[in-house]
Amino acid sequence: MNIERIDTTSDFEYILRDDLLSLSQEKQGPLHIALPGGRSVSPLMRALLSLPEETLGRTHLYLVDERLEGERNEDTLREAGLQAALDQGATLSVVSEGNILSEDPFDRLYLGVGEDGHIASLFPGSWPSDTEAQTMIVKDSPKPPKKRVTLSWQGFLTLAKEAKIYLIFLGEGKREALTRLLSGKEDAHTLPCSFFVHHPFHGTIIVTDLREDTP
């Protein structure tokens, strides 16, 4: 995977905007964009809202991770700008128990990486999974809330195999996970984000808002 080190989230926003504009010019028809929960989505929302309304009108967004207790990721995303994108014609599918998330492959997949290296609600110890379904329930998440629904490992394998993937390490707290990933010594069982390094995906690691001694 490529690595891009970015000084600020504003710079990240510009990169996302340019990439999405390029995608909209290269591809006719619907654009399939997969979103994470959490704070890494804020620059992505701003980038989406900078797109022409015609482009937003053919953009289908997918939330790959949802909480089943407490505040929902969807509500947080709507407050961060998702609602404005939907008002301009974008559509949204949210991962849910027992249902497929998409029949169409993703064009872009954005995933924030947690302090322990988790992506979506796939935490250390969850790989491999025996499910062939696109989605899976997490009943005892190590990070609150305990009950969640997430795109499964199999879901990522099938929907993101041709997508351009961004793994986002946002903030100082992600330094250890980044160092572990770059060491090449771990797999998805101990460091879930390494799943996208050890499988044939097209990805970019985004490092932003870390201090100057970033490895």
PDB file of N, CA and C in Angstrom, residues 16-87:
ATOM      1  N   LEU A  16      -9.088  14.216  -0.783  1.00  0.00           N
ATOM      2  CA  LEU A  16     -10.328  13.473  -0.991  1.00  0.00           C
ATOM      3  C   LEU A  16     -11.190  14.125  -2.062  1.00  0.00           C
ATOM      4  N   ARG A  17     -11.313  15.450  -2.017  1.00  0.00           N
ATOM      5  CA  ARG A  17     -12.123  16.154  -3.001  1.00  0.00           C
ATOM      6  C   ARG A  17     -11.588  15.908  -4.407  1.00  0.00           C
ATOM      7  N   ASP A  18     -10.286  16.034  -4.582  1.00  0.00           N
ATOM      8  CA  ASP A  18      -9.702  15.842  -5.910  1.00  0.00           C
ATOM      9  C   ASP A  18      -9.882  14.405  -6.387  1.00  0.00           C
ATOM     10  N   ASP A  19      -9.746  13.451  -5.476  1.00  0.00           N
ATOM     11  CA  ASP A  19      -9.908  12.048  -5.846  1.00  0.00           C
ATOM     12  C   ASP A  19     -11.353  11.755  -6.247  1.00  0.00           C
ATOM     13  N   LEU A  20     -12.303  12.301  -5.504  1.00  0.00           N
ATOM     14  CA  LEU A  20     -13.714  12.075  -5.826  1.00  0.00           C
ATOM     15  C   LEU A  20     -14.095  12.754  -7.138  1.00  0.00           C
ATOM     16  N   LEU A  21     -13.543  13.923  -7.393  1.00  0.00           N
ATOM     17  CA  LEU A  21     -13.796  14.585  -8.674  1.00  0.00           C
ATOM     18  C   LEU A  21     -13.242  13.754  -9.823  1.00  0.00           C
ATOM     19  N   SER A  22     -12.048  13.202  -9.630  1.00  0.00           N
ATOM     20  CA  SER A  22     -11.456  12.351 -10.663  1.00  0.00           C
ATOM     21  C   SER A  22     -12.325  11.121 -10.913  1.00  0.00           C
ATOM     22  N   LEU A  23     -12.800  10.510  -9.839  1.00  0.00           N
ATOM     23  CA  LEU A  23     -13.671   9.349  -9.980  1.00  0.00           C
ATOM     24  C   LEU A  23     -14.930   9.700 -10.756  1.00  0.00           C
ATOM     25  N   SER A  24     -15.529  10.846 -10.438  1.00  0.00           N
ATOM     26  CA  SER A  24     -16.777  11.242 -11.102  1.00  0.00           C
ATOM     27  C   SER A  24     -16.575  11.506 -12.585  1.00  0.00           C
ATOM     28  N   GLN A  25     -15.363  11.916 -12.969  1.00  0.00           N
ATOM     29  CA  GLN A  25     -15.069  12.171 -14.378  1.00  0.00           C
ATOM     30  C   GLN A  25     -14.718  10.888 -15.120  1.00  0.00           C
ATOM     31  N   GLU A  26     -14.139   9.936 -14.405  1.00  0.00           N
ATOM     32  CA  GLU A  26     -13.720   8.684 -15.029  1.00  0.00           C
ATOM     33  C   GLU A  26     -14.870   7.698 -15.190  1.00  0.00           C
ATOM     34  N   LYS A  27     -15.848   7.758 -14.296  1.00  0.00           N
ATOM     35  CA  LYS A  27     -16.903   6.757 -14.287  1.00  0.00           C
ATOM     36  C   LYS A  27     -18.264   7.374 -14.572  1.00  0.00           C
ATOM     37  N   GLN A  28     -18.984   6.776 -15.482  1.00  0.00           N
ATOM     38  CA  GLN A  28     -20.359   7.155 -15.736  1.00  0.00           C
ATOM     39  C   GLN A  28     -21.281   6.355 -14.809  1.00  0.00           C
ATOM     40  N   GLY A  29     -22.434   6.900 -14.504  1.00  0.00           N
ATOM     41  CA  GLY A  29     -23.381   6.171 -13.676  1.00  0.00           C
ATOM     42  C   GLY A  29     -23.094   6.315 -12.196  1.00  0.00           C
ATOM     43  N   PRO A  30     -23.690   5.428 -11.374  1.00  0.00           N
ATOM     44  CA  PRO A  30     -23.599   5.561  -9.925  1.00  0.00           C
ATOM     45  C   PRO A  30     -22.172   5.415  -9.395  1.00  0.00           C
ATOM     46  N   LEU A  31     -21.880   6.211  -8.367  1.00  0.00           N
ATOM     47  CA  LEU A  31     -20.614   6.116  -7.643  1.00  0.00           C
ATOM     48  C   LEU A  31     -20.905   5.463  -6.296  1.00  0.00           C
ATOM     49  N   HIS A  32     -20.153   4.445  -5.959  1.00  0.00           N
ATOM     50  CA  HIS A  32     -20.409   3.678  -4.740  1.00  0.00           C
ATOM     51  C   HIS A  32     -19.283   3.947  -3.739  1.00  0.00           C
ATOM     52  N   ILE A  33     -19.635   4.675  -2.671  1.00  0.00           N
ATOM     53  CA  ILE A  33     -18.664   5.180  -1.700  1.00  0.00           C
ATOM     54  C   ILE A  33     -18.987   4.621  -0.317  1.00  0.00           C
ATOM     55  N   ALA A  34     -18.044   3.887   0.273  1.00  0.00           N
ATOM     56  CA  ALA A  34     -18.254   3.293   1.599  1.00  0.00           C
ATOM     57  C   ALA A  34     -17.622   4.158   2.676  1.00  0.00           C
ATOM     58  N   LEU A  35     -18.375   4.387   3.741  1.00  0.00           N
ATOM     59  CA  LEU A  35     -17.993   5.321   4.797  1.00  0.00           C
ATOM     60  C   LEU A  35     -17.763   4.612   6.127  1.00  0.00           C
ATOM     61  N   PRO A  36     -16.864   5.150   6.955  1.00  0.00           N
ATOM     62  CA  PRO A  36     -16.717   4.670   8.324  1.00  0.00           C
ATOM     63  C   PRO A  36     -17.590   5.490   9.266  1.00  0.00           C
ATOM     64  N   GLY A  37     -17.665   5.060  10.518  1.00  0.00           N
ATOM     65  CA  GLY A  37     -18.171   5.933  11.564  1.00  0.00           C
ATOM     66  C   GLY A  37     -16.987   6.691  12.162  1.00  0.00           C
ATOM     67  N   GLY A  38     -17.224   7.414  13.241  1.00  0.00           N
ATOM     68  CA  GLY A  38     -16.118   8.070  13.935  1.00  0.00           C
ATOM     69  C   GLY A  38     -15.702   9.392  13.321  1.00  0.00           C
ATOM     70  N   ARG A  39     -14.700  10.033  13.965  1.00  0.00           N
ATOM     71  CA  ARG A  39     -14.341  11.385  13.580  1.00  0.00           C
ATOM     72  C   ARG A  39     -13.574  11.474  12.273  1.00  0.00           C
ATOM     73  N   SER A  40     -13.044  10.359  11.779  1.00  0.00           N
ATOM     74  CA  SER A  40     -12.318  10.393  10.514  1.00  0.00           C
ATOM     75  C   SER A  40     -13.235  10.717   9.346  1.00  0.00           C
ATOM     76  N   VAL A  41     -14.549  10.695   9.580  1.00  0.00           N
ATOM     77  CA  VAL A  41     -15.478  10.944   8.481  1.00  0.00           C
ATOM     78  C   VAL A  41     -15.677  12.435   8.216  1.00  0.00           C
ATOM     79  N   SER A  42     -15.315  13.308   9.140  1.00  0.00           N
ATOM     80  CA  SER A  42     -15.600  14.738   8.974  1.00  0.00           C
ATOM     81  C   SER A  42     -14.969  15.340   7.721  1.00  0.00           C
ATOM     82  N   PRO A  43     -13.642  15.147   7.463  1.00  0.00           N
ATOM     83  CA  PRO A  43     -13.092  15.696   6.224  1.00  0.00           C
ATOM     84  C   PRO A  43     -13.699  15.072   4.985  1.00  0.00           C
ATOM     85  N   LEU A  44     -14.112  13.821   5.074  1.00  0.00           N
ATOM     86  CA  LEU A  44     -14.764  13.173   3.936  1.00  0.00           C
ATOM     87  C   LEU A  44     -16.113  13.815   3.647  1.00  0.00           C
ATOM     88  N   MET A  45     -16.863  14.138   4.679  1.00  0.00           N
ATOM     89  CA  MET A  45     -18.150  14.794   4.477  1.00  0.00           C
ATOM     90  C   MET A  45     -17.970  16.157   3.812  1.00  0.00           C
ATOM     91  N   ARG A  46     -16.963  16.897   4.254  1.00  0.00           N
ATOM     92  CA  ARG A  46     -16.715  18.212   3.648  1.00  0.00           C
ATOM     93  C   ARG A  46     -16.299  18.066   2.185  1.00  0.00           C
ATOM     94  N   ALA A  47     -15.501  17.043   1.894  1.00  0.00           N
ATOM     95  CA  ALA A  47     -15.100  16.810   0.507  1.00  0.00           C
ATOM     96  C   ALA A  47     -16.304  16.453  -0.351  1.00  0.00           C
ATOM     97  N   LEU A  48     -17.184  15.619   0.169  1.00  0.00           N
ATOM     98  CA  LEU A  48     -18.384  15.247  -0.583  1.00  0.00           C
ATOM     99  C   LEU A  48     -19.252  16.462  -0.883  1.00  0.00           C
ATOM    100  N   LEU A  49     -19.392  17.331   0.105  1.00  0.00           N
ATOM    101  CA  LEU A  49     -20.266  18.496  -0.071  1.00  0.00           C
ATOM    102  C   LEU A  49     -19.681  19.523  -1.027  1.00  0.00           C
ATOM    103  N   SER A  50     -18.405  19.394  -1.353  1.00  0.00           N
ATOM    104  CA  SER A  50     -17.800  20.305  -2.329  1.00  0.00           C
ATOM    105  C   SER A  50     -18.034  19.839  -3.769  1.00  0.00           C
ATOM    106  N   LEU A  51     -18.586  18.646  -3.931  1.00  0.00           N
ATOM    107  CA  LEU A  51     -18.824  18.114  -5.268  1.00  0.00           C
ATOM    108  C   LEU A  51     -20.030  18.783  -5.913  1.00  0.00           C
ATOM    109  N   PRO A  52     -20.074  18.832  -7.236  1.00  0.00           N
ATOM    110  CA  PRO A  52     -21.255  19.379  -7.926  1.00  0.00           C
ATOM    111  C   PRO A  52     -22.507  18.575  -7.568  1.00  0.00           C
ATOM    112  N   GLU A  53     -23.647  19.232  -7.568  1.00  0.00           N
ATOM    113  CA  GLU A  53     -24.889  18.553  -7.207  1.00  0.00           C
ATOM    114  C   GLU A  53     -25.181  17.388  -8.142  1.00  0.00           C
ATOM    115  N   GLU A  54     -24.807  17.512  -9.404  1.00  0.00           N
ATOM    116  CA  GLU A  54     -25.016  16.410 -10.354  1.00  0.00           C
ATOM    117  C   GLU A  54     -24.260  15.166  -9.907  1.00  0.00           C
ATOM    118  N   THR A  55     -23.042  15.361  -9.382  1.00  0.00           N
ATOM    119  CA  THR A  55     -22.244  14.230  -8.911  1.00  0.00           C
ATOM    120  C   THR A  55     -22.848  13.628  -7.655  1.00  0.00           C
ATOM    121  N   LEU A  56     -23.275  14.473  -6.740  1.00  0.00           N
ATOM    122  CA  LEU A  56     -23.921  13.962  -5.521  1.00  0.00           C
ATOM    123  C   LEU A  56     -25.191  13.200  -5.866  1.00  0.00           C
ATOM    124  N   GLY A  57     -25.867  13.618  -6.904  1.00  0.00           N
ATOM    125  CA  GLY A  57     -27.103  12.968  -7.302  1.00  0.00           C
ATOM    126  C   GLY A  57     -26.920  11.539  -7.788  1.00  0.00           C
ATOM    127  N   ARG A  58     -25.709  11.158  -8.140  1.00  0.00           N
ATOM    128  CA  ARG A  58     -25.452   9.774  -8.547  1.00  0.00           C
ATOM    129  C   ARG A  58     -24.483   9.066  -7.591  1.00  0.00           C
ATOM    130  N   THR A  59     -24.376   9.604  -6.381  1.00  0.00           N
ATOM    131  CA  THR A  59     -23.498   9.019  -5.374  1.00  0.00           C
ATOM    132  C   THR A  59     -24.305   8.186  -4.388  1.00  0.00           C
ATOM    133  N   HIS A  60     -23.952   6.925  -4.278  1.00  0.00           N
ATOM    134  CA  HIS A  60     -24.590   6.054  -3.290  1.00  0.00           C
ATOM    135  C   HIS A  60     -23.577   5.795  -2.179  1.00  0.00           C
ATOM    136  N   LEU A  61     -23.951   6.161  -0.961  1.00  0.00           N
ATOM    137  CA  LEU A  61     -23.086   6.034   0.214  1.00  0.00           C
ATOM    138  C   LEU A  61     -23.477   4.796   1.014  1.00  0.00           C
ATOM    139  N   TYR A  62     -22.477   4.171   1.600  1.00  0.00           N
ATOM    140  CA  TYR A  62     -22.693   2.958   2.388  1.00  0.00           C
ATOM    141  C   TYR A  62     -22.002   3.120   3.737  1.00  0.00           C
ATOM    142  N   LEU A  63     -22.748   2.959   4.812  1.00  0.00           N
ATOM    143  CA  LEU A  63     -22.175   2.984   6.158  1.00  0.00           C
ATOM    144  C   LEU A  63     -21.855   1.547   6.548  1.00  0.00           C
ATOM    145  N   VAL A  64     -20.566   1.235   6.740  1.00  0.00           N
ATOM    146  CA  VAL A  64     -20.144  -0.156   6.900  1.00  0.00           C
ATOM    147  C   VAL A  64     -20.139  -0.623   8.347  1.00  0.00           C
ATOM    148  N   ASP A  65     -20.514   0.250   9.263  1.00  0.00           N
ATOM    149  CA  ASP A  65     -20.394  -0.076  10.688  1.00  0.00           C
ATOM    150  C   ASP A  65     -21.459   0.701  11.439  1.00  0.00           C
ATOM    151  N   GLU A  66     -22.291   0.012  12.240  1.00  0.00           N
ATOM    152  CA  GLU A  66     -23.329   0.717  12.979  1.00  0.00           C
ATOM    153  C   GLU A  66     -23.444   0.180  14.392  1.00  0.00           C
ATOM    154  N   ARG A  67     -23.749   1.081  15.296  1.00  0.00           N
ATOM    155  CA  ARG A  67     -23.974   0.717  16.685  1.00  0.00           C
ATOM    156  C   ARG A  67     -25.414   0.256  16.850  1.00  0.00           C
ATOM    157  N   LEU A  68     -25.616  -0.749  17.673  1.00  0.00           N
ATOM    158  CA  LEU A  68     -26.962  -1.237  17.954  1.00  0.00           C
ATOM    159  C   LEU A  68     -27.433  -0.827  19.342  1.00  0.00           C
ATOM    160  N   GLU A  69     -26.605  -0.058  20.030  1.00  0.00           N
ATOM    161  CA  GLU A  69     -26.955   0.490  21.336  1.00  0.00           C
ATOM    162  C   GLU A  69     -26.454   1.922  21.397  1.00  0.00           C
ATOM    163  N   GLY A  70     -27.169   2.777  22.110  1.00  0.00           N
ATOM    164  CA  GLY A  70     -26.721   4.152  22.284  1.00  0.00           C
ATOM    165  C   GLY A  70     -26.793   4.967  20.997  1.00  0.00           C
ATOM    166  N   GLU A  71     -25.959   6.000  20.924  1.00  0.00           N
ATOM    167  CA  GLU A  71     -25.964   6.896  19.768  1.00  0.00           C
ATOM    168  C   GLU A  71     -25.525   6.153  18.511  1.00  0.00           C
ATOM    169  N   ARG A  72     -26.265   6.356  17.429  1.00  0.00           N
ATOM    170  CA  ARG A  72     -25.966   5.662  16.184  1.00  0.00           C
ATOM    171  C   ARG A  72     -24.911   6.408  15.372  1.00  0.00           C
ATOM    172  N   ASN A  73     -24.073   5.655  14.672  1.00  0.00           N
ATOM    173  CA  ASN A  73     -23.109   6.267  13.766  1.00  0.00           C
ATOM    174  C   ASN A  73     -23.813   7.087  12.686  1.00  0.00           C
ATOM    175  N   GLU A  74     -24.942   6.583  12.222  1.00  0.00           N
ATOM    176  CA  GLU A  74     -25.662   7.309  11.176  1.00  0.00           C
ATOM    177  C   GLU A  74     -26.043   8.707  11.641  1.00  0.00           C
ATOM    178  N   ASP A  75     -26.483   8.843  12.885  1.00  0.00           N
ATOM    179  CA  ASP A  75     -26.858  10.155  13.401  1.00  0.00           C
ATOM    180  C   ASP A  75     -25.648  11.085  13.470  1.00  0.00           C
ATOM    181  N   THR A  76     -24.504  10.542  13.911  1.00  0.00           N
ATOM    182  CA  THR A  76     -23.279  11.340  13.972  1.00  0.00           C
ATOM    183  C   THR A  76     -22.880  11.815  12.579  1.00  0.00           C
ATOM    184  N   LEU A  77     -22.976  10.935  11.595  1.00  0.00           N
ATOM    185  CA  LEU A  77     -22.632  11.290  10.219  1.00  0.00           C
ATOM    186  C   LEU A  77     -23.573  12.351   9.659  1.00  0.00           C
ATOM    187  N   ARG A  78     -24.849  12.226   9.969  1.00  0.00           N
ATOM    188  CA  ARG A  78     -25.806  13.230   9.480  1.00  0.00           C
ATOM    189  C   ARG A  78     -25.451  14.612  10.022  1.00  0.00           C
ATOM    190  N   GLU A  79     -25.064  14.662  11.283  1.00  0.00           N
ATOM    191  CA  GLU A  79     -24.674  15.945  11.879  1.00  0.00           C
ATOM    192  C   GLU A  79     -23.387  16.481  11.270  1.00  0.00           C
ATOM    193  N   ALA A  80     -22.504  15.579  10.811  1.00  0.00           N
ATOM    194  CA  ALA A  80     -21.215  15.980  10.242  1.00  0.00           C
ATOM    195  C   ALA A  80     -21.318  16.426   8.789  1.00  0.00           C
ATOM    196  N   GLY A  81     -22.516  16.332   8.201  1.00  0.00           N
ATOM    197  CA  GLY A  81     -22.690  16.788   6.826  1.00  0.00           C
ATOM    198  C   GLY A  81     -23.393  15.807   5.924  1.00  0.00           C
ATOM    199  N   LEU A  82     -23.600  14.588   6.416  1.00  0.00           N
ATOM    200  CA  LEU A  82     -24.275  13.594   5.592  1.00  0.00           C
ATOM    201  C   LEU A  82     -25.670  14.040   5.186  1.00  0.00           C
ATOM    202  N   GLN A  83     -26.393  14.663   6.111  1.00  0.00           N
ATOM    203  CA  GLN A  83     -27.758  15.071   5.792  1.00  0.00           C
ATOM    204  C   GLN A  83     -27.781  16.054   4.628  1.00  0.00           C
ATOM    205  N   ALA A  84     -26.827  16.976   4.597  1.00  0.00           N
ATOM    206  CA  ALA A  84     -26.760  17.938   3.503  1.00  0.00           C
ATOM    207  C   ALA A  84     -26.487  17.233   2.176  1.00  0.00           C
ATOM    208  N   ALA A  85     -25.635  16.202   2.207  1.00  0.00           N
ATOM    209  CA  ALA A  85     -25.367  15.433   0.985  1.00  0.00           C
ATOM    210  C   ALA A  85     -26.620  14.699   0.517  1.00  0.00           C
ATOM    211  N   LEU A  86     -27.372  14.135   1.458  1.00  0.00           N
ATOM    212  CA  LEU A  86     -28.608  13.448   1.109  1.00  0.00           C
ATOM    213  C   LEU A  86     -29.638  14.430   0.556  1.00  0.00           C
ATOM    214  N   ASP A  87     -29.671  15.630   1.106  1.00  0.00           N
ATOM    215  CA  ASP A  87     -30.609  16.642   0.617  1.00  0.00           C
ATOM    216  C   ASP A  87     -30.303  17.054  -0.819  1.00  0.00           C
TER     217      ASP A  87
END
